[in-house]
Short mmCIF file of C-alpha atoms in Angstrom, two decimals:
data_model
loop_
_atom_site.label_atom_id
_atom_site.label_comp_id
_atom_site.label_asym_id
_atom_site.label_seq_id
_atom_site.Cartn_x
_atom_site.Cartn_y
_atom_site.Cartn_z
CA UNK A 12 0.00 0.00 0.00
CA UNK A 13 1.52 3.21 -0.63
CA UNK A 14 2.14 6.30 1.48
CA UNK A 15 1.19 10.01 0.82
CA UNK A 16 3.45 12.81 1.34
CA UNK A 17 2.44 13.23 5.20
CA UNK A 18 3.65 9.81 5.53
CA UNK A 19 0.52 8.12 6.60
CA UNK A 20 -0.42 5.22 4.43
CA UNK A 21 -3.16 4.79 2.25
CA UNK A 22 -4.82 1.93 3.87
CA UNK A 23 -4.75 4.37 7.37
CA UNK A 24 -6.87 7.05 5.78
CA UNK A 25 -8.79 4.40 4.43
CA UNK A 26 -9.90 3.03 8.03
CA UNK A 27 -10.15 6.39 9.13
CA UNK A 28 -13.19 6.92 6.69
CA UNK A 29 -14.59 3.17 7.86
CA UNK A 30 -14.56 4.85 11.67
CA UNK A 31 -16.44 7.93 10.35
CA UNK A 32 -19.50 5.79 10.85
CA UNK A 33 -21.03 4.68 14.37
CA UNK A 34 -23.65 2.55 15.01
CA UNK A 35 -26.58 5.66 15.25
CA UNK A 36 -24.68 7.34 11.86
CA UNK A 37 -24.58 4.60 9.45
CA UNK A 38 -25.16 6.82 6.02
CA UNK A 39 -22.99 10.01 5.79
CA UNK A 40 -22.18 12.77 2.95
CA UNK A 41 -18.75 12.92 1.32
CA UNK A 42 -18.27 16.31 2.92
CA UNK A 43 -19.19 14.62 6.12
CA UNK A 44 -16.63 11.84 5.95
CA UNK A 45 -13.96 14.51 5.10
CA UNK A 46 -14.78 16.77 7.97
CA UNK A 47 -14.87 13.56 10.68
CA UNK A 48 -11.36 12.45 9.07
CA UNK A 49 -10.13 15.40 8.66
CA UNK A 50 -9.26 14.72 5.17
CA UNK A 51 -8.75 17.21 1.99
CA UNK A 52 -12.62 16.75 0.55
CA UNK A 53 -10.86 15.98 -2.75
CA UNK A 54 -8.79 13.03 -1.17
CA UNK A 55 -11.44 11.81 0.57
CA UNK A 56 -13.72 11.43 -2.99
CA UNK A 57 -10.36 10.02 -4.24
CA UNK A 58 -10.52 7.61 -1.67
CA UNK A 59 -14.38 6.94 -1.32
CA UNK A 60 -14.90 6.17 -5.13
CA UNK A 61 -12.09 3.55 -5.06
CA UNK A 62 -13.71 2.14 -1.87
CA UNK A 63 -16.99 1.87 -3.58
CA UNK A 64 -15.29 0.15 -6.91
CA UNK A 65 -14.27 -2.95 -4.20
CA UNK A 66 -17.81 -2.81 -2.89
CA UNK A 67 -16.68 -1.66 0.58
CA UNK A 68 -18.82 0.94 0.71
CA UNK A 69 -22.12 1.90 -1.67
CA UNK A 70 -23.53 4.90 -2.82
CA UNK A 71 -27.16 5.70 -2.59
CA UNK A 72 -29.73 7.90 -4.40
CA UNK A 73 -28.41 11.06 -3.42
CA UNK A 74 -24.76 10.21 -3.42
CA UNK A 75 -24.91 9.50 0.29
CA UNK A 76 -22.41 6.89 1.75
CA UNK A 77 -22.48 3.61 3.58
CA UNK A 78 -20.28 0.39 4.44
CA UNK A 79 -20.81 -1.79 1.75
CA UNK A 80 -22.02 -5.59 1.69
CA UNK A 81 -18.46 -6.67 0.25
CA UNK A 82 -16.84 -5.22 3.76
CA UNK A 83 -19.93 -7.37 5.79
CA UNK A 84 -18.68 -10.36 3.73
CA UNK A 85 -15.37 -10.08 4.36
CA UNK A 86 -15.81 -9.48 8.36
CA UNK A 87 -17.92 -12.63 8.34
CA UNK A 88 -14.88 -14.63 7.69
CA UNK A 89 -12.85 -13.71 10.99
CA UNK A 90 -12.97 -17.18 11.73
CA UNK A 91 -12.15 -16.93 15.31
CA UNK A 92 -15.34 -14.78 15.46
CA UNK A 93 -17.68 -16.36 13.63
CA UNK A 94 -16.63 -20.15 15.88
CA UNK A 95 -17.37 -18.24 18.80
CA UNK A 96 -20.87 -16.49 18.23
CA UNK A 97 -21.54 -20.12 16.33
CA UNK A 98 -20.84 -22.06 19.39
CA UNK A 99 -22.79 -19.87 21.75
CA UNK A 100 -25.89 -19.71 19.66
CA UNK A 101 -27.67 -22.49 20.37
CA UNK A 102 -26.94 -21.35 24.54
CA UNK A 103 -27.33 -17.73 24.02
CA UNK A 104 -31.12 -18.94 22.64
CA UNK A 105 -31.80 -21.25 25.32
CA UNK A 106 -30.64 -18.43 28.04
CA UNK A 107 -32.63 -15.99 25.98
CA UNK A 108 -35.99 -17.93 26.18
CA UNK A 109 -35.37 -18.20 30.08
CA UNK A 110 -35.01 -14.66 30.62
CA UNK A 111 -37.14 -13.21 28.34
CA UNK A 112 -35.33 -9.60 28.04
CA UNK A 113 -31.50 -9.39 26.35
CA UNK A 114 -28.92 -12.25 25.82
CA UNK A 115 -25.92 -10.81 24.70
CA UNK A 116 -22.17 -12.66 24.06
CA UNK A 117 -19.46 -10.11 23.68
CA UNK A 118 -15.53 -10.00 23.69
CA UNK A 119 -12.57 -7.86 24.59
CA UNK A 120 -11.36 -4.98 21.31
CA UNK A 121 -8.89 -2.89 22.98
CA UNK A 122 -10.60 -1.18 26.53
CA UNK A 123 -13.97 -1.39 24.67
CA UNK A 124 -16.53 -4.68 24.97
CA UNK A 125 -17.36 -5.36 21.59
CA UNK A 126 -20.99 -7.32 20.96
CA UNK A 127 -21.51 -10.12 18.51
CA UNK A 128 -24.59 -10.88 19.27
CA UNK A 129 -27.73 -9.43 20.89
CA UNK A 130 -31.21 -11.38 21.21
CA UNK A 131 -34.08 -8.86 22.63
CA UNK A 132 -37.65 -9.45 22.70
CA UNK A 133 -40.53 -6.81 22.88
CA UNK A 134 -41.38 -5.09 25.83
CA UNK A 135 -38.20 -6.07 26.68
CA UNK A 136 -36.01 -3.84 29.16
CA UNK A 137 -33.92 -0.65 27.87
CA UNK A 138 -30.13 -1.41 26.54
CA UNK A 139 -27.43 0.79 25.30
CA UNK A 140 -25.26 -2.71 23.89
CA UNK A 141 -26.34 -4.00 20.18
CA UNK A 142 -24.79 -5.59 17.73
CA UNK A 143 -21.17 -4.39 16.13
CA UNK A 144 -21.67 -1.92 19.03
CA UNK A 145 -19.14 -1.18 21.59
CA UNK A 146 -19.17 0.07 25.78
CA UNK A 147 -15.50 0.73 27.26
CA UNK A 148 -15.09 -2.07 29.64
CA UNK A 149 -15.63 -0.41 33.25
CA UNK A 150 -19.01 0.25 32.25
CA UNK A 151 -20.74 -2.89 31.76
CA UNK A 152 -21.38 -6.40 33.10
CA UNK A 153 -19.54 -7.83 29.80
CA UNK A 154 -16.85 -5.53 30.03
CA UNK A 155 -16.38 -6.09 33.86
CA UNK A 156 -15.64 -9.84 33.31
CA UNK A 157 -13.60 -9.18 30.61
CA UNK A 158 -11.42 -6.58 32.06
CA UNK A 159 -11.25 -8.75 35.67
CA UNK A 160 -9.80 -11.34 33.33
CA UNK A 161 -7.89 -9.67 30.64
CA UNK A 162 -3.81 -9.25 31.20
CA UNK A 163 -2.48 -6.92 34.23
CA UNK A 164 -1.33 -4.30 32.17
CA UNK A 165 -4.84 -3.69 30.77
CA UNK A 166 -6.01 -3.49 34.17
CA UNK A 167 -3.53 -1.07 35.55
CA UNK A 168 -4.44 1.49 31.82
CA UNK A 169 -8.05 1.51 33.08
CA UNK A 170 -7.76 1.75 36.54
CA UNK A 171 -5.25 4.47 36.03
CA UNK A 172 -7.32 7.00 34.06
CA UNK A 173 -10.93 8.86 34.44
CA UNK A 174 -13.58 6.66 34.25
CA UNK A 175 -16.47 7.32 32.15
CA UNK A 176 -20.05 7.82 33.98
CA UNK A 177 -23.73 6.69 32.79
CA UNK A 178 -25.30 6.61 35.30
CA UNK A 179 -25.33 7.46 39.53
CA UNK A 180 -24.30 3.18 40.07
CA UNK A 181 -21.47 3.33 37.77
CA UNK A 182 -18.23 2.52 38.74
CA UNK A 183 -16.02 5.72 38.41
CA UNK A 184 -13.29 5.42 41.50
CA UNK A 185 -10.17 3.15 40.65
CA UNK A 186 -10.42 1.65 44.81
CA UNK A 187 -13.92 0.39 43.94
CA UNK A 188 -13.33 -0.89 40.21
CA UNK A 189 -10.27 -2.82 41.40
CA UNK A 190 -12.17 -4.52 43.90
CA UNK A 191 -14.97 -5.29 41.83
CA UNK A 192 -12.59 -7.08 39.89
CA UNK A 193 -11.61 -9.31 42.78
CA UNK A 194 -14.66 -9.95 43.70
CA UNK A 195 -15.79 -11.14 39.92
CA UNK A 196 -12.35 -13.48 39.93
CA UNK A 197 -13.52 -14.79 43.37
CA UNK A 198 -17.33 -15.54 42.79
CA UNK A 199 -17.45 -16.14 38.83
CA UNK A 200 -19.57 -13.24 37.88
CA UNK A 201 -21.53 -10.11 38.17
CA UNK A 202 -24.49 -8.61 38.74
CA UNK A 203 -24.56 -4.52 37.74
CA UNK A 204 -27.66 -3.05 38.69
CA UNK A 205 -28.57 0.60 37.35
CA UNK A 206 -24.67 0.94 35.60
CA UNK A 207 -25.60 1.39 32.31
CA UNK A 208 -29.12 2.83 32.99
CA UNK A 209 -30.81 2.88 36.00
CA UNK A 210 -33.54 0.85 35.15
CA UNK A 211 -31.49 -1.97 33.86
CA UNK A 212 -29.48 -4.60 35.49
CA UNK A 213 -26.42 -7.02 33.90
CA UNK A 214 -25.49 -9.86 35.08
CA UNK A 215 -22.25 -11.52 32.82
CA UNK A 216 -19.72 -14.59 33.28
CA UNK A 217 -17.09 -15.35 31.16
CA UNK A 218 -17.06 -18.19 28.80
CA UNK A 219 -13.63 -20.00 28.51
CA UNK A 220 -12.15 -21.76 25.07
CA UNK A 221 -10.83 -25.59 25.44
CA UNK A 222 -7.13 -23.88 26.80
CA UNK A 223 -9.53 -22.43 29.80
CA UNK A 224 -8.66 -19.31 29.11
CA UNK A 225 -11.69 -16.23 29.07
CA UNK A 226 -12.25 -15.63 25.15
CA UNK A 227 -15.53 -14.12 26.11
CA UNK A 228 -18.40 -12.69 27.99
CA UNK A 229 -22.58 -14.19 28.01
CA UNK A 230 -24.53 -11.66 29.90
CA UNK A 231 -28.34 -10.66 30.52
CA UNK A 232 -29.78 -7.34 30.95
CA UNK A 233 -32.83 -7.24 32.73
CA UNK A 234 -35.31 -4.82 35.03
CA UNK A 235 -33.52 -3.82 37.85
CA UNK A 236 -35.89 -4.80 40.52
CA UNK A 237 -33.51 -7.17 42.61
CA UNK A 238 -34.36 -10.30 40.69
CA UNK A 239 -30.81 -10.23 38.68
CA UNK A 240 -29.07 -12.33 40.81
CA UNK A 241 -31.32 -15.09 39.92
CA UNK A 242 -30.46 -15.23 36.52
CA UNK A 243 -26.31 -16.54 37.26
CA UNK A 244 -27.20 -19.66 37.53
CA UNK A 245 -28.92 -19.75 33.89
CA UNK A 246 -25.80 -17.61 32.59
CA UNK A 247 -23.31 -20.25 34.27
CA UNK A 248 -24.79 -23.44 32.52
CA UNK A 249 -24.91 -21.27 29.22
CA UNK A 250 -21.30 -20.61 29.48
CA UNK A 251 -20.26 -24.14 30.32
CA UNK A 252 -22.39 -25.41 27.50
CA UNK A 253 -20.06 -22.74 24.96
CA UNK A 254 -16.83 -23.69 26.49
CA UNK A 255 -18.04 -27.51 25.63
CA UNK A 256 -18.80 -26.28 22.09
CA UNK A 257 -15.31 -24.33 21.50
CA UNK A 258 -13.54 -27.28 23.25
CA UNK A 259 -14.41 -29.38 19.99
CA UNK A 260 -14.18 -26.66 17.69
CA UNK A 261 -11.44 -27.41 15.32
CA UNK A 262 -9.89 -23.24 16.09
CA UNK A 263 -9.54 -24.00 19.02
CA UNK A 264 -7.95 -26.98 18.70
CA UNK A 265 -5.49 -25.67 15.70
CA UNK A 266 -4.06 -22.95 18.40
CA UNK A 267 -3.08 -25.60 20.78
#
């Protein structure tokens, strides 16, 4: 991939036009993409039409901009990915029929909690998480779990700068997050009622691969009415029922 004069690469301004979009903003304007990037308008039209020619993004009626179904395709085959949220289907279903509300599996990217996969129901409580949608990982149950698992160092970057608030419950003091984290190593999950929005509750446990190490979080998000705690059990067998699944997946057994 070549470089431009400034000395970033091609492929960097690139990504920098795929992160223009969020979740809420998924159709944007050229002159849009080149004010979030911070990219030349010209370049960025450069850019965008030789993006569209691969199919990784699409123009619509009015010239607008989205991710296109070639970069969907492509994502599908992180194969790592796609044997996790395929293992944990058939549970996150199950769990999902039990609770009635939100089933959720979602891993580590970075400090964030990224989800794969979100079933909801109607009526069912509020959530922020959905699918391809991210939380930094003080915030929620599935990020809690994560991050009480993850490598020290990750830890000690959270724990050392300001955390992020939602709501009144959330965790904001470094004293209190790391010994939430304890207390998640020591008891095998947690229960986060009001975090994320004060009339929802988590509750998340991790879900191991056949090495037994934590490749992932299952949570639930329900009303936050003090009935939460009822749902680990539930969430436990669901995450010994994926680790079963990835232990015969043949990923998992290549990286042995």
């Amino acid at each position: 991939m070549g470089r431009v004069r400034t000395g970033e690469s091609v492929l960097s301004r690139a990504i920098r036009i795929f992160d223009a979009f969020s979740p809420d903003e998924k159709v944007l304007q050229v002159s849009e993409i080149a004010r979030r990037t911070g990219l030349h308008i010209a370049t960025a039209s450069r850019l965008i039409a030789e993006l569209v020619s691969h199919g990784l993004l699409e123009r619509g009626p009015d010239r607008e901009v989205r991710v296109g179904m070639r970069m969907w395709e492509l994502a599908s085959r992180a194969s790592l990915t796609l044997s996790l949220r395929d293992a944990a289907m058939p549970y996150l279903e199950d769990l999902h029929a039990v609770v009635g509300h939100h089933a959720q599996l979602g891993v580590r990217d970075g400090d964030d909690v990224l989800f794969l996969e979100r079933l909801t129901a109607r009526d069912a409580v509020v959530n922020y998480s959905r699918i391809a949608g991210r939380l930094p990982l003080h915030i929620s149950s599935s990020g809690l779990v994560l991050l009480a698992y993850g490598p020290p160092e990750l830890q000690e970057r959270v724990l050392a700068r300001p955390l992020e608030q939602h709501t009144d419950r959330t965790i904001t003091t470094a004293e209190r997050l790391r010994a939430t984290l304890a207390e998640i190593r020591r008891q095998g999950f947690v229960v986060t009622p009001g975090h994320v929005h004060p009339d929802a509750a988590g509750v998340a446990v991790p879900v191991r691969d056949g090495l037994q190490e934590v490749v992932a979080a299952l949570s639930v998000i329900v009303p936050n009415d003090g009935r939460a705690p009822a749902q680990v059990p539930a969430l436990l067998a669901a995450a010994r029922g994926v680790s079963r699944s990835l232990s015969a997946s043949p990923v998992v057994a290549a990286r042995r």
